[in-house]
Amino acid sequence: MTTSSPASCTPSSETAAGVRIGIDVGGTKARAVALDAAGVVLAHSELPSGRGADEVLATVRTTIERLAAASPDPVESVGIGIPGTIDFDRGVVSHAVNLGIDELDLAAGIADLEVGRVSVDNDVNAAALGAFQLLGGGVSSLAYLNVGTGIAAGLVLGGELWHGFRGVSGEVGHLGGYGDLLCPCGQIGCLETIASGAGLARSTLGTTHPVISLTAAVAADDPIAIEILARVAGGVADAAETLFLVVGVDLVVLGGGVVHGTPQLAPAVGRILDERAAASPFLASLSLSERLTVAPVDLDIAAMGAAFL
Amino acid sequence: MTTSSPASCTPSSETAAGVRIGIDVGGTKARAVALDAAGVVLAHSELPSGRGADEVLATVRTTIERLAAASPDPVESVGIGIPGTIDFDRGVVSHAVNLGIDELDLAAGIADLEVGRVSVDNDVNAAALGAFQLLGGGVSSLAYLNVGTGIAAGLVLGGELWHGFRGVSGEVGHLGGYGDLLCPCGQIGCLETIASGAGLARSTLGTTHPVISLTAAVAADDPIAIEILARVAGGVADAAETLFLVVGVDLVVLGGGVVHGTPQLAPAVGRILDERAAASPFLASLSLSERLTVAPVDLDIAAMGAAFL
């Protein structure tokens, strides 16, 4: 774990609101920030997430304790972004397969820490809110399209996180028409079977590190790798186009392990959107590729977003 | 034109708000309602829409004058739903191809009638708002999916009409992957080329009345007609699924000429969603077909919605 405090802390005053902690519990690491009332970062934290409900809870508790100790004011709220199915009202996460969690009552598990309001949300939603705070200047809506193990988007509409019916929105990964592979969801040919880390692992280049091998093979002009990249980019372009045309967001922010691990991907998505616009005055009028951006890999958008949950 | 007033009108009082007029300018008819402050219909109107900017404006003016004359209180607002590209701020419609309108400044054209606030919006958006008012009890969001000449949805999110970037949202008609026909938008294989009235007119059953001939041919067990219906229903099911999974609406309301003219269509869409749910626990958990409904053909949802613009 690393914690860092700025050289000079603003002294606490009676009018200052408290500190907000945001934690992004990823598949391997839990990254976190403590923000002051103005949104300035007071301290960072990074710990291995651990595996299973007990270890993940211990990680979250240690993160909060260390960030609270590094903060000059009392903690006013804790927001946690985590993969899985979230019960927003109760602060409970379930079916977080990558973390080995069946069910974990995060809100109850940290209640004794007295950290004010606790909010738990999906990690992609937290990243969408973070992207809106950090990258969304001048827009009122955006989608954060995460291409990681799966492919899904978090939506910020009119400045607010939009959850949709039973928390389901932005689920582009299960739109169909993409070949004949069986998706873990039970359908055939979901977008996720071709345009995701899991989809890449099933491709002809599949290894235990599919993104790294694709990147290297494309760089080496391997024709199969170039074809696979084009297929992934076409699927991501379809997802982005759906978010632009059907949800009508101002901006689509690309992120996730496959996007950051395959630097050729995002430019290829932009080129595909431009090719489609060249054929269609309707699409051209919407300037899709200009409204597509990549989340900077060094910005903790998910942890920052969690702090604003 | 028909105007009707209820047998006993509530006398105007100082506390009552004024009358709201809602007008739905369709390709052939302009249907309208006048509502009192409680949303009760005071009078109906129906006139031929006319063709070209001058005739359509004359129709709108006559509609307002007759409904105002049939209303006991002053008119507080006029809302107009009309096909085409809408400048919401100025109240101007352009590119309304089916009405023969290049550009029509509706707000300026009725300014002298002194009818309070004037709002102009897309006809599908007006219908979405009307569906929300009339059918949306207990939900916070819905999509009105109109299958008429084209296929597109209007969105009500969190109780408010959602326009999206430059007024573009709900544009399911230009999602791709549907064969090799050229769409008027310039792309190949848009959903609209198969799942719309224009798409049906291009099918092997195409006549000047494609919906009527499809309905009759399906009823007569014509195998080609049954195949075409299945293809249209599959496309509409894809559109509904996109609205459920990506936008995350509570409810999808089907409407439009193809839906009402082909009574076999909506049940076929529901069956397809059920078949997909049978293969996918994820989809089954979302009860999609139970959240799909058809707008009653006798409800003026577009005119009612226009009154609430």
mmCIF file of N, CA, C and O in Angstrom, chain B residues 184-222:
data_model
loop_
_atom_site.group_PDB
_atom_site.id
_atom_site.type_symbol
_atom_site.label_atom_id
_atom_site.label_comp_id
_atom_site.label_asym_id
_atom_site.label_seq_id
_atom_site.Cartn_x
_atom_site.Cartn_y
_atom_site.Cartn_z
ATOM 1 N N PRO B 184 -31.872 4.704 -47.168
ATOM 2 C CA PRO B 184 -31.808 6.107 -47.613
ATOM 3 C C PRO B 184 -30.775 6.919 -46.836
ATOM 4 O O PRO B 184 -30.294 7.940 -47.326
ATOM 5 N N CYS B 185 -30.373 6.458 -45.638
ATOM 6 C CA CYS B 185 -29.370 7.201 -44.849
ATOM 7 C C CYS B 185 -27.978 7.056 -45.447
ATOM 8 O O CYS B 185 -27.063 7.770 -45.057
ATOM 9 N N GLY B 186 -27.798 6.101 -46.380
ATOM 10 C CA GLY B 186 -26.496 5.940 -47.015
ATOM 11 C C GLY B 186 -25.778 4.665 -46.614
ATOM 12 O O GLY B 186 -24.814 4.263 -47.259
ATOM 13 N N GLN B 187 -26.225 4.030 -45.517
ATOM 14 C CA GLN B 187 -25.565 2.805 -45.068
ATOM 15 C C GLN B 187 -26.243 1.574 -45.683
ATOM 16 O O GLN B 187 -27.357 1.638 -46.193
ATOM 17 N N ILE B 188 -25.558 0.459 -45.587
ATOM 18 C CA ILE B 188 -26.094 -0.824 -46.055
ATOM 19 C C ILE B 188 -26.624 -1.601 -44.848
ATOM 20 O O ILE B 188 -25.956 -1.666 -43.819
ATOM 21 N N GLY B 189 -27.817 -2.191 -44.996
ATOM 22 C CA GLY B 189 -28.280 -3.143 -43.987
ATOM 23 C C GLY B 189 -28.781 -2.537 -42.692
ATOM 24 O O GLY B 189 -28.745 -3.195 -41.647
ATOM 25 N N CYS B 190 -29.273 -1.287 -42.720
ATOM 26 C CA CYS B 190 -29.871 -0.714 -41.514
ATOM 27 C C CYS B 190 -31.129 -1.499 -41.142
ATOM 28 O O CYS B 190 -31.844 -2.012 -42.015
ATOM 29 N N LEU B 191 -31.432 -1.548 -39.843
ATOM 30 C CA LEU B 191 -32.647 -2.209 -39.367
ATOM 31 C C LEU B 191 -33.882 -1.709 -40.115
ATOM 32 O O LEU B 191 -34.791 -2.482 -40.442
ATOM 33 N N GLU B 192 -33.904 -0.412 -40.402
ATOM 34 C CA GLU B 192 -35.049 0.197 -41.085
ATOM 35 C C GLU B 192 -35.312 -0.401 -42.472
ATOM 36 O O GLU B 192 -36.435 -0.321 -42.970
ATOM 37 N N THR B 193 -34.280 -0.980 -43.101
ATOM 38 C CA THR B 193 -34.501 -1.556 -44.440
ATOM 39 C C THR B 193 -35.329 -2.844 -44.370
ATOM 40 O O THR B 193 -35.821 -3.302 -45.397
ATOM 41 N N ILE B 194 -35.453 -3.439 -43.180
ATOM 42 C CA ILE B 194 -36.303 -4.640 -43.080
ATOM 43 C C ILE B 194 -37.490 -4.471 -42.143
ATOM 44 O O ILE B 194 -38.541 -5.048 -42.383
ATOM 45 N N ALA B 195 -37.342 -3.675 -41.079
ATOM 46 C CA ALA B 195 -38.384 -3.621 -40.052
ATOM 47 C C ALA B 195 -39.056 -2.258 -40.034
ATOM 48 O O ALA B 195 -38.974 -1.508 -39.065
ATOM 49 N N SER B 196 -39.756 -1.934 -41.112
ATOM 50 C CA SER B 196 -40.473 -0.663 -41.210
ATOM 51 C C SER B 196 -41.436 -0.764 -42.379
ATOM 52 O O SER B 196 -41.357 -1.699 -43.186
ATOM 53 N N GLY B 197 -42.321 0.207 -42.478
ATOM 54 C CA GLY B 197 -43.249 0.232 -43.608
ATOM 55 C C GLY B 197 -42.495 0.362 -44.926
ATOM 56 O O GLY B 197 -42.817 -0.308 -45.907
ATOM 57 N N ALA B 198 -41.476 1.214 -44.948
ATOM 58 C CA ALA B 198 -40.677 1.371 -46.172
ATOM 59 C C ALA B 198 -39.952 0.069 -46.498
ATOM 60 O O ALA B 198 -39.824 -0.309 -47.667
ATOM 61 N N GLY B 199 -39.481 -0.621 -45.466
ATOM 62 C CA GLY B 199 -38.816 -1.902 -45.674
ATOM 63 C C GLY B 199 -39.784 -2.936 -46.228
ATOM 64 O O GLY B 199 -39.442 -3.688 -47.156
ATOM 65 N N LEU B 200 -40.993 -2.963 -45.697
ATOM 66 C CA LEU B 200 -41.998 -3.907 -46.191
ATOM 67 C C LEU B 200 -42.336 -3.638 -47.650
ATOM 68 O O LEU B 200 -42.567 -4.563 -48.432
ATOM 69 N N ALA B 201 -42.378 -2.343 -48.007
ATOM 70 C CA ALA B 201 -42.707 -1.991 -49.392
ATOM 71 C C ALA B 201 -41.646 -2.517 -50.356
ATOM 72 O O ALA B 201 -41.916 -2.702 -51.545
ATOM 73 N N ARG B 202 -40.423 -2.767 -49.829
ATOM 74 C CA ARG B 202 -39.346 -3.279 -50.671
ATOM 75 C C ARG B 202 -39.278 -4.809 -50.626
ATOM 76 O O ARG B 202 -38.441 -5.400 -51.303
ATOM 77 N N SER B 203 -40.100 -5.427 -49.773
ATOM 78 C CA SER B 203 -40.061 -6.882 -49.661
ATOM 79 C C SER B 203 -40.774 -7.504 -50.859
ATOM 80 O O SER B 203 -41.372 -6.823 -51.683
ATOM 81 N N THR B 204 -40.715 -8.815 -50.946
ATOM 82 C CA THR B 204 -41.317 -9.496 -52.101
ATOM 83 C C THR B 204 -42.830 -9.378 -52.116
ATOM 84 O O THR B 204 -43.466 -9.677 -53.119
ATOM 85 N N LEU B 205 -43.419 -8.949 -51.005
ATOM 86 C CA LEU B 205 -44.866 -8.720 -50.993
ATOM 87 C C LEU B 205 -45.204 -7.265 -51.299
ATOM 88 O O LEU B 205 -46.351 -6.857 -51.187
ATOM 89 N N GLY B 206 -44.202 -6.482 -51.623
ATOM 90 C CA GLY B 206 -44.400 -5.051 -51.729
ATOM 91 C C GLY B 206 -45.527 -4.646 -52.670
ATOM 92 O O GLY B 206 -45.585 -5.063 -53.817
ATOM 93 N N THR B 207 -46.427 -3.830 -52.167
ATOM 94 C CA THR B 207 -47.482 -3.234 -52.978
ATOM 95 C C THR B 207 -47.601 -1.817 -52.469
ATOM 96 O O THR B 207 -46.805 -1.380 -51.645
ATOM 97 N N THR B 208 -48.589 -1.104 -52.919
ATOM 98 C CA THR B 208 -48.768 0.233 -52.365
ATOM 99 C C THR B 208 -49.350 0.173 -50.954
ATOM 100 O O THR B 208 -49.360 1.151 -50.249
ATOM 101 N N HIS B 209 -49.859 -0.987 -50.559
ATOM 102 C CA HIS B 209 -50.369 -1.137 -49.193
ATOM 103 C C HIS B 209 -49.707 -2.338 -48.543
ATOM 104 O O HIS B 209 -50.356 -3.346 -48.297
ATOM 105 N N PRO B 210 -48.423 -2.265 -48.278
ATOM 106 C CA PRO B 210 -47.691 -3.452 -47.843
ATOM 107 C C PRO B 210 -48.203 -4.040 -46.527
ATOM 108 O O PRO B 210 -48.202 -5.248 -46.359
ATOM 109 N N VAL B 211 -48.641 -3.183 -45.613
ATOM 110 C CA VAL B 211 -49.062 -3.715 -44.318
ATOM 111 C C VAL B 211 -50.331 -4.542 -44.468
ATOM 112 O O VAL B 211 -50.461 -5.636 -43.936
ATOM 113 N N ILE B 212 -51.273 -3.999 -45.235
ATOM 114 C CA ILE B 212 -52.538 -4.722 -45.435
ATOM 115 C C ILE B 212 -52.284 -6.043 -46.146
ATOM 116 O O ILE B 212 -52.810 -7.092 -45.754
ATOM 117 N N SER B 213 -51.415 -6.037 -47.169
ATOM 118 C CA SER B 213 -51.195 -7.286 -47.886
ATOM 119 C C SER B 213 -50.435 -8.290 -47.024
ATOM 120 O O SER B 213 -50.692 -9.487 -47.085
ATOM 121 N N LEU B 214 -49.512 -7.829 -46.160
ATOM 122 C CA LEU B 214 -48.801 -8.749 -45.275
ATOM 123 C C LEU B 214 -49.773 -9.395 -44.289
ATOM 124 O O LEU B 214 -49.764 -10.608 -44.083
ATOM 125 N N THR B 215 -50.631 -8.560 -43.696
ATOM 126 C CA THR B 215 -51.599 -9.053 -42.716
ATOM 127 C C THR B 215 -52.477 -10.141 -43.331
ATOM 128 O O THR B 215 -52.665 -11.217 -42.741
ATOM 129 N N ALA B 216 -52.993 -9.860 -44.521
ATOM 130 C CA ALA B 216 -53.886 -10.823 -45.175
ATOM 131 C C ALA B 216 -53.129 -12.085 -45.562
ATOM 132 O O ALA B 216 -53.631 -13.210 -45.396
ATOM 133 N N ALA B 217 -51.903 -11.928 -46.070
ATOM 134 C CA ALA B 217 -51.142 -13.093 -46.530
ATOM 135 C C ALA B 217 -50.720 -13.979 -45.361
ATOM 136 O O ALA B 217 -50.735 -15.207 -45.463
ATOM 137 N N VAL B 218 -50.360 -13.357 -44.234
ATOM 138 C CA VAL B 218 -50.031 -14.162 -43.055
ATOM 139 C C VAL B 218 -51.269 -14.908 -42.587
ATOM 140 O O VAL B 218 -51.208 -16.101 -42.253
ATOM 141 N N ALA B 219 -52.407 -14.205 -42.588
ATOM 142 C CA ALA B 219 -53.659 -14.848 -42.165
ATOM 143 C C ALA B 219 -54.000 -16.023 -43.082
ATOM 144 O O ALA B 219 -54.621 -17.000 -42.664
ATOM 145 N N ALA B 220 -53.585 -15.939 -44.354
ATOM 146 C CA ALA B 220 -53.864 -17.009 -45.317
ATOM 147 C C ALA B 220 -52.740 -18.059 -45.344
ATOM 148 O O ALA B 220 -52.694 -18.888 -46.256
ATOM 149 N N ASP B 221 -51.845 -18.005 -44.341
ATOM 150 C CA ASP B 221 -50.738 -18.983 -44.218
ATOM 151 C C ASP B 221 -49.778 -18.983 -45.402
ATOM 152 O O ASP B 221 -49.152 -20.008 -45.694
ATOM 153 N N ASP B 222 -49.647 -17.839 -46.075
ATOM 154 C CA ASP B 222 -48.670 -17.713 -47.162
ATOM 155 C C ASP B 222 -47.265 -17.860 -46.569
ATOM 156 O O ASP B 222 -46.880 -17.077 -45.677
#
